Amino acid sequence: MLAVLETRTIFGGETEAARVIFYLLALATLLLFFWGIYRRIRVYRVGRRPAGWRWLRRATKYDIPDVTARPGVSKSAAVIAANRSITKVKKPVGLAHLLVFWGFIGLFLATSILSLDYDILGNASRIVTGHTYSFFRGPFYLGYNAVFDLAGLLAIIGSVMLALRRWFSREPQLDYTRAEIPEGGYSRSKIVLGDQVFMVGLLLILVTGLLIQGLRIDGEGFPSFERWTWLGWLIGKMFASFGVGAASARSAHAWLWWVHVGSALAFIAYLPFSKALHILSAPTNLVVSDPANIRRLPAPPEGAAGYATFADFTPKELLAFDSCTKCGRCHYVCPARTAGAPLSPRDFILDLRQWSDRNNQIPLFLDSEDRPTPSGPLAGNGPLAGTVIKERTLWSCTTCMACVEICPVGVEHVPTIVQLRRSLVDRGEMDPTLQSALQNISTQGNSFGKSARMRARWTKGLDIPIPDARKEPVEYLWFLGDFASFDERLVEISRTLAKVLNSAGVSFGILYEDERNAGNDVRRVGEEGLFEMLVESNMRAFEKADFTRIVTTDPHSLNTLRNEYPAFGLDKEVLHYSELLAGLVYRGKVELKPLGRRVTYHDPCYLGRYNRVFDAPRAVIGASGCELLEMPRNRTNSFCCGAGGGRIWMDDSFLEERPSVNRIREAASLGVEYFVVACPKDYAMFSDAVKTAGLEESMKVVDIVELFSEALIGADLVEA
Amino acid sequence: MKIVVAMRQLADLVEELEVNADGTDIDRDFVKFVSNEWDEAALEEALCHKDDGDAEITVVALDEPDVDQTLYTALAKGADRAVKLTGHDPEGWIRTGDRAAILASWLERDDFDLVLTGVQAADDLDGQLAGVLAERLGVRHAAVVVGFHDADSAVQVEQELGGGTVAVSSLELPAVLGIQAARQTPRYASITRIRQAQQTQTIQEVEISAGGSLGGTVRKISPPKKRGGAEMLEGSASEVAERIAELIRSKGLARS
Ligand code: SF4
Ligand code: SF4
């Protein structure tokens, strides 16, 4: 008998007219929702598709080396399900989001099941058999209520946590102040309001949903099976204890029901035009985002130098703009922004989104920036690179990848930044110092403006011969890179490495004057033609030589040799010298005497984040008997020295505090005497930073090979 | 206005230059050649005029090592036509007098309003090319030019005199100008654009038979003798400061 009772009428106390109104409203809502979504998808459809549909998800993951390997669909799904991209930093925030995420999925399911039963099964059965069937009864009904009440509770807890953070937290990532301040000023109050509407809207839907449940049960006089609807039951009891009787509960239910339904419908209709869009776009973006993209930069659009018009953007990039939740994580970690440069990766994405929305006449009520005088993304005309995004903003990026690493929704800022830089380079708009570096690279193959024939001059001061890989077969071809070959301070370290390799019995050789700049930073500057020219020169040099694998001193060269050169025909394994040194230790080829120093280690962006080599340098440090104290920002969260992406060739005098100085202060707070690096550019940058910070007395920059060498042959450290 | 920019190739000074076996020239075998930086300024000034109005630019150069690179780069930057003059030994040292003769015999046949060239070059430090060329063509000449404006059949030239003084004078066209500096640093031509120019544009080759050399013969060139060199001051900061002060006083640069 119970089975008959264990249900509730859908549309409990509402009149026939109310029902009709509800369905009309629902219809209007759905129309608005799908129209909004359609408008956006239409935008993606205009995007430039590099080749067929393969851009969407690469077919196999086996056509690429490790670091660019893309997670399978199931793995992406697992990341999304566990909100792992959000929880990887700021655990409590991630947890709160996870509650909201699953809570709302639960509530969405609940509504869908109800609609399936009542609107579809109910109507279909009535039309076909004349009887209205329903499975919304009996044990199913009880279970349904018990489970989805839990979903509602989780969603409420999560939403309240997030709302409290939004209202009371002073975290810098929640601050919407722009990094690049437009001349006529700007206002982001509509963005702030948009956040509040989103959040308060969610809370309103949740709270009214639970309240009407309680009122309904109260109004029905607490039928005992409704205990399964535990949360509603409790709330109903609460009402009852305040003296709300069955009759007044029923009348309160009638109007509160409208508040609930009205706000839910409004939310759905508003979704495509607001921050809430990320509910759909973010998971999609996570599925199509590709770790190869940043490590192996995509080519410029067919027949163009770089991005100049809207049609140059790929659907993936356009989707990425719509996925950004303005969480500010990238804004917070960006070394350019930290240093006071007019670049924030968040603002970069938001500006492009606003520009795209404006271009496509997508109405935005909130979630957009206003400017008293139209400029930037609001400007009427002017080039994309230069007006929509300012030149200096584009040039400020060190391509450190911190933004891409931390973004919870899989936005890939750097490839887009480079595409825009490419059109600046095409127009010849750049720092004079960068221009002369590029000119030097194109005439002599190095950024130092030295003769190509001087590249191996550093070998002069050595009493051991450095084999010429073009003349004799070697196991390791040592690719030095410009800094290790030409910089006065660094050639000494190159000599040290040569001695170490020699005494460890490693078979190695160099290319002498045939080595050219590998082109990693040239490509990231946006000078694609020069990059290709350098690849051709280096590939010709590789062909002349006989070797098994490449080892390089320079993480930047490592990145391009390992990830980009294969597309041009390189089929050799590429190692970083820290990996080679660690290998010597592991295979017992060397014996090291412990040095017993307290050191810290700086992960170079292109070694760590880009190529995931974290352990080899640490193993070398450990093997040389040093105690490693980690800086707060280490491994994937390492802080850029400021030299990457061609920044080393540009003026940085406008920065408030150079990233390298910021980093050195971080290390100084640990009280270590040695700052260990594994990248020639780092050695140069941090040696300067130590002086700027006035820490010459207390801290010394050393290269891992110097530690290794000292522990191996007891040689002294090179004077910085 | 029809502007001709005459450009030359020089050994890249970042190379370690050596004297050849007979001691009459630098050893040209292994050095890299680049275009003369003052010629680059001349080209930039011409391009700026083209950006502002309706100049038509021809770049002309003698056949010399890596000259095609320079000419294609000029085309990539916006020059309308490139001409390479042949008929001499492209590997040897082309003396300024001979260079002027070869350029003049081509210019006599071509139509131009202005010829621009760098005011000097590493192998023409006294800046003779523009003057000799003007003389050979029988047209007017101005040197150390830092800017010019078009004024009908004449051109207003700004020349740098000593101490930052600028003289403005008017020259009747046609004329040859030795350019000291352009109004902005020479623009960058991306490799992609240069490669495009290589694929889509051609360098016109013209053979010139200018007859024998006009210059004298070089008997001997020698690398500069090392003199003095720098003295490194050692010691603590105050000792070094003391030494510097002493040196300044001893040279009579400051009253004590
Ligand atoms: S790559 Fe680094 S510097 Fe560039 S926008 Fe991202 S975080 Fe900032
Ligand atoms: S781009 Fe990513 S990390 Fe940056 S604000 Fe948007 S969602 Fe956050």
PDB file of N, CA and C and ligand atoms in Angstrom, chain A residues 330 333-337 343-345 396-404 413-414 417, ligand 1:
ATOM      1  N   CYS A 330      46.686  32.756 -13.204  1.00  0.00           N
ATOM      2  CA  CYS A 330      47.774  33.071 -14.138  1.00  0.00           C
ATOM      3  C   CYS A 330      48.284  34.487 -13.890  1.00  0.00           C
ATOM      4  N   VAL A 333      50.710  34.358 -10.886  1.00  0.00           N
ATOM      5  CA  VAL A 333      52.037  33.733 -11.021  1.00  0.00           C
ATOM      6  C   VAL A 333      52.899  34.373 -12.101  1.00  0.00           C
ATOM      7  N   CYS A 334      52.306  35.195 -12.960  1.00  0.00           N
ATOM      8  CA  CYS A 334      53.059  35.707 -14.109  1.00  0.00           C
ATOM      9  C   CYS A 334      54.249  36.577 -13.675  1.00  0.00           C
ATOM     10  N   PRO A 335      55.461  36.209 -14.098  1.00  0.00           N
ATOM     11  CA  PRO A 335      56.625  37.004 -13.707  1.00  0.00           C
ATOM     12  C   PRO A 335      56.601  38.404 -14.320  1.00  0.00           C
ATOM     13  N   ALA A 336      56.007  38.534 -15.491  1.00  0.00           N
ATOM     14  CA  ALA A 336      55.943  39.849 -16.118  1.00  0.00           C
ATOM     15  C   ALA A 336      55.068  40.767 -15.268  1.00  0.00           C
ATOM     16  N   ARG A 337      53.905  40.266 -14.894  1.00  0.00           N
ATOM     17  CA  ARG A 337      52.987  41.055 -14.070  1.00  0.00           C
ATOM     18  C   ARG A 337      53.636  41.357 -12.721  1.00  0.00           C
ATOM     19  N   LEU A 343      51.692  43.328 -18.639  1.00  0.00           N
ATOM     20  CA  LEU A 343      51.137  42.071 -19.152  1.00  0.00           C
ATOM     21  C   LEU A 343      50.559  41.264 -18.015  1.00  0.00           C
ATOM     22  N   SER A 344      49.325  40.873 -18.173  1.00  0.00           N
ATOM     23  CA  SER A 344      48.728  39.881 -17.298  1.00  0.00           C
ATOM     24  C   SER A 344      48.086  38.878 -18.242  1.00  0.00           C
ATOM     25  N   PRO A 345      48.436  37.601 -18.108  1.00  0.00           N
ATOM     26  CA  PRO A 345      47.842  36.624 -19.024  1.00  0.00           C
ATOM     27  C   PRO A 345      46.308  36.601 -18.920  1.00  0.00           C
ATOM     28  N   SER A 396      56.328  41.719 -23.308  1.00  0.00           N
ATOM     29  CA  SER A 396      56.700  41.477 -21.914  1.00  0.00           C
ATOM     30  C   SER A 396      56.754  40.006 -21.536  1.00  0.00           C
ATOM     31  N   CYS A 397      56.180  39.166 -22.353  1.00  0.00           N
ATOM     32  CA  CYS A 397      56.071  37.752 -21.971  1.00  0.00           C
ATOM     33  C   CYS A 397      57.421  37.045 -22.060  1.00  0.00           C
ATOM     34  N   THR A 398      57.754  36.294 -21.019  1.00  0.00           N
ATOM     35  CA  THR A 398      59.007  35.537 -21.026  1.00  0.00           C
ATOM     36  C   THR A 398      58.774  34.100 -21.511  1.00  0.00           C
ATOM     37  N   THR A 399      57.560  33.810 -21.933  1.00  0.00           N
ATOM     38  CA  THR A 399      57.140  32.469 -22.363  1.00  0.00           C
ATOM     39  C   THR A 399      57.495  31.415 -21.307  1.00  0.00           C
ATOM     40  N   CYS A 400      57.363  31.810 -20.032  1.00  0.00           N
ATOM     41  CA  CYS A 400      57.798  30.917 -18.956  1.00  0.00           C
ATOM     42  C   CYS A 400      56.836  29.764 -18.732  1.00  0.00           C
ATOM     43  N   MET A 401      55.629  29.864 -19.276  1.00  0.00           N
ATOM     44  CA  MET A 401      54.636  28.794 -19.214  1.00  0.00           C
ATOM     45  C   MET A 401      53.952  28.665 -17.852  1.00  0.00           C
ATOM     46  N   ALA A 402      54.246  29.564 -16.934  1.00  0.00           N
ATOM     47  CA  ALA A 402      53.610  29.458 -15.620  1.00  0.00           C
ATOM     48  C   ALA A 402      52.097  29.584 -15.746  1.00  0.00           C
ATOM     49  N   CYS A 403      51.653  30.450 -16.651  1.00  0.00           N
ATOM     50  CA  CYS A 403      50.217  30.664 -16.821  1.00  0.00           C
ATOM     51  C   CYS A 403      49.530  29.408 -17.352  1.00  0.00           C
ATOM     52  N   VAL A 404      50.156  28.802 -18.362  1.00  0.00           N
ATOM     53  CA  VAL A 404      49.565  27.612 -18.968  1.00  0.00           C
ATOM     54  C   VAL A 404      49.529  26.471 -17.950  1.00  0.00           C
ATOM     55  N   HIS A 413      47.985  30.312 -23.254  1.00  0.00           N
ATOM     56  CA  HIS A 413      48.223  31.717 -23.587  1.00  0.00           C
ATOM     57  C   HIS A 413      49.383  31.901 -24.552  1.00  0.00           C
ATOM     58  N   VAL A 414      50.464  31.164 -24.299  1.00  0.00           N
ATOM     59  CA  VAL A 414      51.722  31.477 -24.987  1.00  0.00           C
ATOM     60  C   VAL A 414      51.662  31.322 -26.518  1.00  0.00           C
ATOM     61  N   ILE A 417      50.100  34.382 -27.816  1.00  0.00           N
ATOM     62  CA  ILE A 417      50.965  35.559 -27.679  1.00  0.00           C
ATOM     63  C   ILE A 417      51.993  35.566 -28.811  1.00  0.00           C
TER      64      ILE A 417
HETATM   65  S1  SF4 C   1      54.302  32.730 -20.164  1.00  0.00           S
HETATM   66 FE1  SF4 C   1      54.986  33.562 -18.209  1.00  0.00          FE
HETATM   67  S2  SF4 C   1      55.441  35.709 -18.697  1.00  0.00           S
HETATM   68 FE2  SF4 C   1      54.196  34.942 -20.380  1.00  0.00          FE
HETATM   69  S3  SF4 C   1      52.116  35.486 -19.818  1.00  0.00           S
HETATM   70 FE3  SF4 C   1      52.474  33.404 -19.087  1.00  0.00          FE
HETATM   71  S4  SF4 C   1      53.119  33.648 -16.989  1.00  0.00           S
HETATM   72 FE4  SF4 C   1      53.334  35.649 -17.947  1.00  0.00          FE
END
